[in-house]
Amino acid sequence: MRFDIVALFPLAASAVNIISSNDDGWAEANIRAFFESLQAADHSVVVSAPAENQSGKGSKEGEPTVLTEPCQFNSCPSGSPAVGFNSSEPRLGYVNSYPVTAIQYGIETSGPKIFNGAPDLAVTGPNVGSNIDIVNYFSGTVGAATYAAQNGIPALAFSSASGSPTSWESPRPAYSEVYADLATNLTNQVIAAGKPYLPDDIFLNVNFGKVTDECASPADFSFVLSRIHVAVPLITDDDVTTCGDSRLPSELEVSLASGCYASVSVGIASEKKDADAEMQGVVLKKLGNLLTCLS
Ligand SMILES: *[C@@H]1O[C@H](CO)[C@@H](O)[C@H](O)[C@H]1NC(C)=O
Ligand SMILES: *[C@@H]1O[C@H](CO)[C@@H](O)[C@H](O)[C@H]1NC(C)=O
Ligand SMILES: *[C@@H]1O[C@H](CO)[C@@H](O)[C@H](O)[C@H]1NC(C)=O
């Protein structure tokens, strides 16, 4: 009896089931660092990401195929099955197809097997490279997140300014750890604000600035609410009012500002466009004091 009570405790904390994908490939350092960071925060995480680098593939979908060459960074041999997983860590899975197909497989098949149900939340990235403004239309990181959000799984897309493609087996770059920690902070904040984690068809597009000598640790960074697209004067509707302004800075503006920032935009998944002021307001309330103003 006592044993039962102890076993229930982890559930009382806000541990949730998270499906994770990217477009850089399942063996890239960033997704592995994020996997470990989310696990360290007590979440149940399943990775379902492309077997190869599928950067820039947007929202393409395609039947997974048998590998005709090794997986990225030799992480599986040529001839491996169309979908597979790490035999010593079955939570790490690949799908030999596009990012959208990879996350779809995670949501429908590999995730439920381990979660005993649907994922509560989807995360993608952190992408190697920023996904800002119109680049979002071509991004597989954003494509996978918007697929999840359109299929009832609240989704957060993470991208980052620093770094280059790195194998999971290489020494872990410092920026991977910083971005993983920041992404976990934001994820935890979204979870802590309660269900529904995000409104229907809404996703968050998060871009981390460069990791430098000045911006070297997670504590150096501030999150700023932003817009995906640069607003057109007199045409674009007002944004939610915050920081004394009814116009949010664009992701581009935040990326160019001096300081250590992460931009957080509220997007409509089915359109990859900015959400309206009301939806931005829902997210503003949820993120609360995690957000600061751009100075
Ligand atoms: C598979 O998981 C094991 C144990 O975590 C790890 O040592 C190995 O590097 C992983 N390989 C791949 C391709 O993920
Ligand atoms: C994937 O390919 C793109 C363009 O072909 C390249 O810019 C990027 O660095 C590659 N990423 C990885 C993880 O190999
Ligand atoms: C993220 O969490 C780390 C501790 O895990 C903390 O040092 C850092 O200040 C947090 N960053 C933000 C922006 O909340």
mmCIF file of C-alpha atoms and ligand atoms in Angstrom:
data_model
loop_
_atom_site.group_PDB
_atom_site.id
_atom_site.type_symbol
_atom_site.label_atom_id
_atom_site.label_comp_id
_atom_site.label_asym_id
_atom_site.label_seq_id
_atom_site.Cartn_x
_atom_site.Cartn_y
_atom_site.Cartn_z
ATOM 1 C CA MET A 1 0.000 0.000 0.000
ATOM 2 C CA ARG A 2 2.714 2.407 0.993
ATOM 3 C CA PHE A 3 4.466 1.500 -2.252
ATOM 4 C CA ASP A 4 1.439 2.656 -4.289
ATOM 5 C CA ILE A 5 1.455 6.052 -2.666
ATOM 6 C CA VAL A 6 5.134 6.575 -3.346
ATOM 7 C CA ALA A 7 4.682 5.491 -6.965
ATOM 8 C CA LEU A 8 1.974 8.105 -7.490
ATOM 9 C CA PHE A 9 4.120 11.028 -6.448
ATOM 10 C CA PRO A 10 5.930 11.631 -9.735
ATOM 11 C CA LEU A 11 2.535 11.949 -11.430
ATOM 12 C CA ALA A 12 1.536 14.694 -9.012
ATOM 13 C CA ALA A 13 4.456 16.750 -10.303
ATOM 14 C CA SER A 14 3.854 18.102 -13.790
ATOM 15 C CA ALA A 15 5.612 15.315 -15.666
ATOM 16 C CA VAL A 16 4.091 14.993 -19.122
ATOM 17 C CA ASN A 17 4.465 12.872 -22.272
ATOM 18 C CA ILE A 18 6.425 14.740 -24.917
ATOM 19 C CA ILE A 19 7.031 13.785 -28.552
ATOM 20 C CA SER A 20 10.209 15.318 -29.968
ATOM 21 C CA SER A 21 11.338 15.793 -33.552
ATOM 22 C CA ASN A 22 13.467 18.040 -35.747
ATOM 23 C CA ASP A 23 14.608 18.437 -39.327
ATOM 24 C CA ASP A 24 18.378 18.186 -38.772
ATOM 25 C CA GLY A 25 18.191 14.447 -38.114
ATOM 26 C CA TRP A 26 17.707 12.176 -35.104
ATOM 27 C CA ALA A 27 21.465 11.877 -34.458
ATOM 28 C CA GLU A 28 22.188 15.629 -34.300
ATOM 29 C CA ALA A 29 23.581 16.910 -30.985
ATOM 30 C CA ASN A 30 20.855 19.491 -30.287
ATOM 31 C CA ILE A 31 17.927 17.065 -30.244
ATOM 32 C CA ARG A 32 19.898 14.659 -28.041
ATOM 33 C CA ALA A 33 20.788 17.442 -25.565
ATOM 34 C CA PHE A 34 17.127 18.522 -25.441
ATOM 35 C CA PHE A 35 16.007 14.897 -24.954
ATOM 36 C CA GLU A 36 18.309 14.584 -21.934
ATOM 37 C CA SER A 37 17.315 17.963 -20.518
ATOM 38 C CA LEU A 38 13.568 17.155 -20.719
ATOM 39 C CA GLN A 39 14.207 13.782 -19.107
ATOM 40 C CA ALA A 40 16.178 15.471 -16.334
ATOM 41 C CA ALA A 41 13.036 17.587 -15.759
ATOM 42 C CA ASP A 42 11.136 14.288 -15.222
ATOM 43 C CA HIS A 43 9.229 14.259 -18.490
ATOM 44 C CA SER A 44 8.581 11.114 -20.501
ATOM 45 C CA VAL A 45 10.108 11.839 -23.911
ATOM 46 C CA VAL A 46 10.068 9.956 -27.213
ATOM 47 C CA VAL A 47 12.173 11.135 -30.164
ATOM 48 C CA SER A 48 10.780 10.472 -33.645
ATOM 49 C CA ALA A 49 12.965 12.375 -36.084
ATOM 50 C CA PRO A 50 14.299 11.928 -39.616
ATOM 51 C CA ALA A 51 17.056 9.365 -40.227
ATOM 52 C CA GLU A 52 18.884 11.928 -42.351
ATOM 53 C CA ASN A 53 19.204 15.700 -42.461
ATOM 54 C CA GLN A 54 15.858 16.931 -43.854
ATOM 55 C CA SER A 55 16.480 20.626 -43.446
ATOM 56 C CA GLY A 56 14.327 22.937 -45.568
ATOM 57 C CA LYS A 57 11.648 20.337 -46.354
ATOM 58 C CA GLY A 58 8.809 22.398 -44.882
ATOM 59 C CA SER A 59 5.548 20.447 -44.609
ATOM 60 C CA LYS A 60 6.347 17.674 -47.129
ATOM 61 C CA GLU A 61 5.163 14.151 -46.308
ATOM 62 C CA GLY A 62 6.205 10.790 -47.759
ATOM 63 C CA GLU A 63 6.076 7.061 -47.055
ATOM 64 C CA PRO A 64 9.236 6.091 -45.088
ATOM 65 C CA THR A 65 11.675 3.956 -47.103
ATOM 66 C CA VAL A 66 14.413 1.418 -46.317
ATOM 67 C CA LEU A 67 17.799 3.144 -45.914
ATOM 68 C CA THR A 68 19.872 2.911 -49.100
ATOM 69 C CA GLU A 69 22.784 4.581 -47.292
ATOM 70 C CA PRO A 70 23.770 4.825 -43.628
ATOM 71 C CA CYS A 71 21.711 7.079 -41.355
ATOM 72 C CA GLN A 72 23.165 10.494 -40.589
ATOM 73 C CA PHE A 73 26.631 10.374 -38.954
ATOM 74 C CA ASN A 74 26.614 6.582 -39.435
ATOM 75 C CA SER A 75 23.970 6.270 -36.724
ATOM 76 C CA CYS A 76 22.461 3.240 -38.502
ATOM 77 C CA PRO A 77 23.834 1.033 -41.300
ATOM 78 C CA SER A 78 22.720 1.120 -44.925
ATOM 79 C CA GLY A 79 19.832 -1.320 -45.426
ATOM 80 C CA SER A 80 18.258 -0.465 -42.051
ATOM 81 C CA PRO A 81 14.447 -0.553 -41.917
ATOM 82 C CA ALA A 82 12.361 2.481 -42.880
ATOM 83 C CA VAL A 83 11.636 3.159 -39.200
ATOM 84 C CA GLY A 84 13.857 2.067 -36.356
ATOM 85 C CA PHE A 85 15.060 2.865 -32.898
ATOM 86 C CA ASN A 86 18.123 2.661 -30.714
ATOM 87 C CA SER A 87 18.027 -0.869 -29.278
ATOM 88 C CA SER A 88 19.512 0.223 -25.942
ATOM 89 C CA GLU A 89 17.315 3.357 -25.732
ATOM 90 C CA PRO A 90 13.981 2.659 -27.508
ATOM 91 C CA ARG A 91 12.816 6.211 -26.809
ATOM 92 C CA LEU A 92 15.236 7.349 -29.523
ATOM 93 C CA GLY A 93 13.666 6.570 -32.890
ATOM 94 C CA TYR A 94 14.241 7.505 -36.523
ATOM 95 C CA VAL A 95 11.921 7.602 -39.517
ATOM 96 C CA ASN A 96 13.490 7.623 -42.981
ATOM 97 C CA SER A 97 11.315 10.392 -44.392
ATOM 98 C CA TYR A 98 10.439 14.057 -43.991
ATOM 99 C CA PRO A 99 10.099 15.857 -40.627
ATOM 100 C CA VAL A 100 6.285 15.887 -40.820
ATOM 101 C CA THR A 101 6.168 12.145 -41.489
ATOM 102 C CA ALA A 102 8.629 11.556 -38.648
ATOM 103 C CA ILE A 103 6.555 13.445 -36.076
ATOM 104 C CA GLN A 104 3.342 11.897 -37.399
ATOM 105 C CA TYR A 105 4.818 8.437 -36.780
ATOM 106 C CA GLY A 106 5.800 9.552 -33.287
ATOM 107 C CA ILE A 107 2.336 10.914 -32.513
ATOM 108 C CA GLU A 108 0.447 7.919 -33.915
ATOM 109 C CA THR A 109 2.745 4.929 -33.369
ATOM 110 C CA SER A 110 6.051 5.090 -31.482
ATOM 111 C CA GLY A 111 4.917 7.619 -28.836
ATOM 112 C CA PRO A 112 1.681 5.848 -27.824
ATOM 113 C CA LYS A 113 3.590 2.559 -27.464
ATOM 114 C CA ILE A 114 5.738 4.068 -24.724
ATOM 115 C CA PHE A 115 3.268 6.615 -23.302
ATOM 116 C CA ASN A 116 0.275 4.268 -23.332
ATOM 117 C CA GLY A 117 -1.651 7.108 -24.943
ATOM 118 C CA ALA A 118 -1.263 10.223 -27.031
ATOM 119 C CA PRO A 119 1.538 12.716 -26.338
ATOM 120 C CA ASP A 120 0.543 15.779 -24.278
ATOM 121 C CA LEU A 121 2.943 18.078 -26.055
ATOM 122 C CA ALA A 122 5.169 18.189 -29.156
ATOM 123 C CA VAL A 123 8.554 19.912 -29.378
ATOM 124 C CA THR A 124 10.830 20.315 -32.404
ATOM 125 C CA GLY A 125 14.493 21.315 -32.643
ATOM 126 C CA PRO A 126 16.427 23.144 -31.443
ATOM 127 C CA ASN A 127 17.142 23.660 -35.126
ATOM 128 C CA VAL A 128 20.718 24.375 -36.221
ATOM 129 C CA GLY A 129 20.057 27.853 -37.617
ATOM 130 C CA SER A 130 17.355 30.452 -37.020
ATOM 131 C CA ASN A 131 13.840 30.201 -38.464
ATOM 132 C CA ILE A 132 12.702 33.776 -38.786
ATOM 133 C CA ASP A 133 9.889 35.431 -40.782
ATOM 134 C CA ILE A 134 9.379 33.909 -44.265
ATOM 135 C CA VAL A 135 12.042 31.221 -43.678
ATOM 136 C CA ASN A 136 9.424 29.568 -41.457
ATOM 137 C CA TYR A 137 7.474 28.491 -44.549
ATOM 138 C CA PHE A 138 10.357 26.235 -45.643
ATOM 139 C CA SER A 139 11.492 25.001 -42.257
ATOM 140 C CA GLY A 140 11.002 21.337 -41.411
ATOM 141 C CA THR A 141 11.312 22.242 -37.724
ATOM 142 C CA VAL A 142 8.308 24.514 -38.101
ATOM 143 C CA GLY A 143 6.598 22.077 -40.508
ATOM 144 C CA ALA A 144 6.707 19.285 -37.930
ATOM 145 C CA ALA A 145 5.481 21.542 -35.098
ATOM 146 C CA THR A 146 2.597 22.910 -37.161
ATOM 147 C CA TYR A 147 1.608 19.369 -38.174
ATOM 148 C CA ALA A 148 1.371 18.420 -34.490
ATOM 149 C CA ALA A 149 -0.599 21.554 -33.568
ATOM 150 C CA GLN A 150 -3.046 20.927 -36.399
ATOM 151 C CA ASN A 151 -3.563 17.427 -35.091
ATOM 152 C CA GLY A 152 -4.467 18.373 -31.542
ATOM 153 C CA ILE A 153 -1.003 18.262 -29.934
ATOM 154 C CA PRO A 154 0.170 21.646 -28.584
ATOM 155 C CA ALA A 155 3.539 22.332 -30.201
ATOM 156 C CA LEU A 156 6.667 24.398 -29.628
ATOM 157 C CA ALA A 157 9.251 24.914 -32.406
ATOM 158 C CA PHE A 158 12.780 25.843 -31.287
ATOM 159 C CA SER A 159 15.560 27.234 -33.492
ATOM 160 C CA SER A 160 18.948 28.644 -32.665
ATOM 161 C CA ALA A 161 21.422 31.099 -34.139
ATOM 162 C CA SER A 162 24.649 29.348 -33.086
ATOM 163 C CA GLY A 163 26.118 26.077 -34.169
ATOM 164 C CA SER A 164 26.841 23.700 -37.001
ATOM 165 C CA PRO A 165 25.679 20.114 -37.612
ATOM 166 C CA THR A 166 27.276 17.923 -34.936
ATOM 167 C CA SER A 167 27.104 14.183 -34.339
ATOM 168 C CA TRP A 168 25.564 12.872 -31.121
ATOM 169 C CA GLU A 169 28.880 11.067 -30.584
ATOM 170 C CA SER A 170 31.096 14.168 -30.775
ATOM 171 C CA PRO A 171 31.905 16.150 -27.643
ATOM 172 C CA ARG A 172 28.678 18.039 -26.876
ATOM 173 C CA PRO A 173 28.989 21.729 -27.906
ATOM 174 C CA ALA A 174 28.290 24.224 -25.105
ATOM 175 C CA TYR A 175 25.574 25.930 -27.165
ATOM 176 C CA SER A 176 23.620 22.655 -27.408
ATOM 177 C CA GLU A 177 23.419 22.515 -23.617
ATOM 178 C CA VAL A 178 22.449 26.184 -23.303
ATOM 179 C CA TYR A 179 19.684 25.891 -25.915
ATOM 180 C CA ALA A 180 18.420 22.616 -24.428
ATOM 181 C CA ASP A 181 18.185 24.204 -20.994
ATOM 182 C CA LEU A 182 16.385 27.284 -22.321
ATOM 183 C CA ALA A 183 13.986 25.159 -24.356
ATOM 184 C CA THR A 184 13.214 23.081 -21.272
ATOM 185 C CA ASN A 185 12.583 26.268 -19.255
ATOM 186 C CA LEU A 186 10.004 27.476 -21.755
ATOM 187 C CA THR A 187 8.444 24.024 -22.083
ATOM 188 C CA ASN A 188 8.111 23.772 -18.300
ATOM 189 C CA GLN A 189 6.532 27.218 -18.132
ATOM 190 C CA VAL A 190 3.923 26.259 -20.761
ATOM 191 C CA ILE A 191 3.164 23.081 -18.805
ATOM 192 C CA ALA A 192 3.027 24.881 -15.455
ATOM 193 C CA ALA A 193 0.423 27.312 -16.839
ATOM 194 C CA GLY A 194 -1.956 24.344 -17.211
ATOM 195 C CA LYS A 195 -4.184 22.786 -19.843
ATOM 196 C CA PRO A 196 -5.018 23.475 -22.547
ATOM 197 C CA TYR A 197 -1.292 24.130 -23.009
ATOM 198 C CA LEU A 198 -2.067 26.198 -26.101
ATOM 199 C CA PRO A 199 -5.293 27.111 -27.919
ATOM 200 C CA ASP A 200 -6.335 24.968 -30.909
ATOM 201 C CA ASP A 201 -4.163 25.423 -34.026
ATOM 202 C CA ILE A 202 -1.694 27.658 -32.171
ATOM 203 C CA PHE A 203 2.038 26.911 -32.010
ATOM 204 C CA LEU A 204 4.967 28.826 -30.548
ATOM 205 C CA ASN A 205 7.940 29.698 -32.737
ATOM 206 C CA VAL A 206 10.996 30.223 -30.546
ATOM 207 C CA ASN A 207 14.360 31.543 -31.805
ATOM 208 C CA PHE A 208 17.401 31.621 -29.522
ATOM 209 C CA GLY A 209 20.086 34.226 -30.126
ATOM 210 C CA LYS A 210 23.774 33.369 -30.458
ATOM 211 C CA VAL A 211 25.688 31.810 -27.586
ATOM 212 C CA THR A 212 28.742 34.041 -27.076
ATOM 213 C CA ASP A 213 31.085 35.097 -24.270
ATOM 214 C CA GLU A 214 28.388 37.553 -23.122
ATOM 215 C CA CYS A 215 25.515 35.131 -23.702
ATOM 216 C CA ALA A 216 27.160 32.029 -22.324
ATOM 217 C CA SER A 217 24.650 30.512 -19.946
ATOM 218 C CA PRO A 218 20.856 30.070 -19.843
ATOM 219 C CA ALA A 219 20.651 32.651 -17.061
ATOM 220 C CA ASP A 220 22.058 35.294 -19.447
ATOM 221 C CA PHE A 221 19.066 34.958 -21.809
ATOM 222 C CA SER A 222 15.676 36.701 -21.695
ATOM 223 C CA PHE A 223 12.517 35.625 -23.491
ATOM 224 C CA VAL A 224 10.671 38.314 -25.482
ATOM 225 C CA LEU A 225 7.180 38.008 -27.003
ATOM 226 C CA SER A 226 7.473 38.664 -30.737
ATOM 227 C CA ARG A 227 5.775 38.500 -34.144
ATOM 228 C CA ILE A 228 6.760 36.054 -36.911
ATOM 229 C CA HIS A 229 6.307 38.553 -39.733
ATOM 230 C CA VAL A 230 7.384 42.172 -39.831
ATOM 231 C CA ALA A 231 4.215 44.270 -39.426
ATOM 232 C CA VAL A 232 3.058 46.527 -42.266
ATOM 233 C CA PRO A 233 2.250 50.039 -40.958
ATOM 234 C CA LEU A 234 -1.485 50.916 -41.140
ATOM 235 C CA ILE A 235 -2.327 47.448 -42.487
ATOM 236 C CA THR A 236 -1.314 44.882 -39.885
ATOM 237 C CA ASP A 237 -3.795 44.671 -36.988
ATOM 238 C CA ASP A 238 -2.583 45.625 -33.522
ATOM 239 C CA ASP A 239 -0.788 43.006 -31.473
ATOM 240 C CA VAL A 240 -1.513 42.326 -27.822
ATOM 241 C CA THR A 241 -0.462 45.276 -25.698
ATOM 242 C CA THR A 242 2.603 44.584 -23.593
ATOM 243 C CA CYS A 243 5.731 46.519 -22.647
ATOM 244 C CA GLY A 244 3.622 49.668 -23.213
ATOM 245 C CA ASP A 245 3.088 49.001 -26.915
ATOM 246 C CA SER A 246 0.407 47.413 -29.101
ATOM 247 C CA ARG A 247 3.066 46.362 -31.614
ATOM 248 C CA LEU A 248 5.299 43.407 -30.750
ATOM 249 C CA PRO A 249 8.873 43.382 -32.057
ATOM 250 C CA SER A 250 9.372 41.006 -35.002
ATOM 251 C CA GLU A 251 11.593 37.947 -34.671
ATOM 252 C CA LEU A 252 13.980 39.725 -37.010
ATOM 253 C CA GLU A 253 14.120 42.802 -34.768
ATOM 254 C CA VAL A 254 14.774 40.657 -31.682
ATOM 255 C CA SER A 255 17.503 38.736 -33.521
ATOM 256 C CA LEU A 256 19.254 42.004 -34.409
ATOM 257 C CA ALA A 257 18.969 43.581 -30.950
ATOM 258 C CA SER A 258 22.090 43.710 -28.814
ATOM 259 C CA GLY A 259 21.680 41.537 -25.743
ATOM 260 C CA CYS A 260 20.908 37.882 -25.124
ATOM 261 C CA TYR A 261 17.376 37.165 -26.276
ATOM 262 C CA ALA A 262 15.044 34.403 -27.292
ATOM 263 C CA SER A 263 12.032 35.498 -29.345
ATOM 264 C CA VAL A 264 8.699 33.737 -28.779
ATOM 265 C CA SER A 265 6.081 34.205 -31.515
ATOM 266 C CA VAL A 266 2.501 32.996 -31.419
ATOM 267 C CA GLY A 267 1.637 31.360 -34.749
ATOM 268 C CA ILE A 268 -1.432 29.911 -36.449
ATOM 269 C CA ALA A 269 -0.289 26.394 -37.343
ATOM 270 C CA SER A 270 -2.491 25.913 -40.410
ATOM 271 C CA GLU A 271 -1.249 29.159 -41.964
ATOM 272 C CA LYS A 272 2.246 29.635 -40.456
ATOM 273 C CA LYS A 273 1.188 33.238 -39.844
ATOM 274 C CA ASP A 274 0.935 35.424 -36.760
ATOM 275 C CA ALA A 275 -1.999 34.776 -34.447
ATOM 276 C CA ASP A 276 -4.257 37.691 -33.498
ATOM 277 C CA ALA A 277 -3.967 39.860 -30.392
ATOM 278 C CA GLU A 278 -6.409 37.689 -28.456
ATOM 279 C CA MET A 279 -4.349 34.509 -28.967
ATOM 280 C CA GLN A 280 -1.120 36.404 -28.268
ATOM 281 C CA GLY A 281 -2.795 37.520 -25.029
ATOM 282 C CA VAL A 282 -3.491 33.921 -23.992
ATOM 283 C CA VAL A 283 0.207 33.092 -24.425
ATOM 284 C CA LEU A 284 1.336 36.326 -22.738
ATOM 285 C CA LYS A 285 -0.676 35.321 -19.672
ATOM 286 C CA LYS A 286 0.707 31.788 -19.659
ATOM 287 C CA LEU A 287 4.344 32.791 -19.994
ATOM 288 C CA GLY A 288 3.931 35.572 -17.428
ATOM 289 C CA ASN A 289 7.138 36.588 -15.735
ATOM 290 C CA LEU A 290 9.307 34.413 -17.983
ATOM 291 C CA LEU A 291 8.920 37.246 -20.523
ATOM 292 C CA THR A 292 10.793 40.529 -20.483
ATOM 293 C CA CYS A 293 10.675 43.627 -22.676
ATOM 294 C CA LEU A 294 13.200 44.241 -25.420
ATOM 295 C CA SER A 295 15.410 47.076 -24.223
HETATM 296 C C1 LIG B 1 22.010 4.408 -28.508
HETATM 297 O O1 LIG B 1 21.886 4.531 -27.097
HETATM 298 C C2 LIG B 1 23.065 4.204 -26.377
HETATM 299 C C3 LIG B 1 22.698 4.245 -24.908
HETATM 300 O O2 LIG B 1 22.102 5.451 -24.557
HETATM 301 C C4 LIG B 1 24.177 5.172 -26.775
HETATM 302 O O3 LIG B 1 25.349 4.817 -26.105
HETATM 303 C C5 LIG B 1 24.373 5.130 -28.282
HETATM 304 O O4 LIG B 1 25.339 6.109 -28.647
HETATM 305 C C6 LIG B 1 23.074 5.406 -28.994
HETATM 306 N N1 LIG B 1 23.227 5.353 -30.446
HETATM 307 C C7 LIG B 1 22.432 6.073 -31.260
HETATM 308 C C8 LIG B 1 22.662 5.922 -32.704
HETATM 309 O O5 LIG B 1 21.548 6.782 -30.838
HETATM 310 C C1 LIG B 2 21.337 19.969 -43.595
HETATM 311 O O1 LIG B 2 21.393 20.463 -44.892
HETATM 312 C C2 LIG B 2 21.337 21.865 -44.973
HETATM 313 C C3 LIG B 2 21.191 22.306 -46.423
HETATM 314 O O2 LIG B 2 21.415 21.267 -47.308
HETATM 315 C C4 LIG B 2 22.575 22.439 -44.320
HETATM 316 O O3 LIG B 2 22.560 23.842 -44.379
HETATM 317 C C5 LIG B 2 22.584 21.993 -42.867
HETATM 318 O O4 LIG B 2 23.736 22.452 -42.230
HETATM 319 C C6 LIG B 2 22.496 20.478 -42.767
HETATM 320 N N1 LIG B 2 22.294 20.092 -41.384
HETATM 321 C C7 LIG B 2 22.782 18.975 -40.859
HETATM 322 C C8 LIG B 2 22.391 18.708 -39.459
HETATM 323 O O5 LIG B 2 23.505 18.209 -41.474
HETATM 324 C C1 LIG B 3 16.561 28.431 -17.198
HETATM 325 O O1 LIG B 3 16.812 27.548 -16.135
HETATM 326 C C2 LIG B 3 18.115 27.643 -15.608
HETATM 327 C C3 LIG B 3 18.252 26.599 -14.549
HETATM 328 O O2 LIG B 3 17.864 25.373 -15.040
HETATM 329 C C4 LIG B 3 18.359 28.992 -15.029
HETATM 330 O O3 LIG B 3 19.694 29.091 -14.631
HETATM 331 C C5 LIG B 3 18.050 30.020 -16.065
HETATM 332 O O4 LIG B 3 18.094 31.262 -15.452
HETATM 333 C C6 LIG B 3 16.697 29.840 -16.705
HETATM 334 N N1 LIG B 3 16.594 30.790 -17.759
HETATM 335 C C7 LIG B 3 15.513 31.518 -17.980
HETATM 336 C C8 LIG B 3 15.573 32.494 -19.081
HETATM 337 O O5 LIG B 3 14.490 31.383 -17.320
#
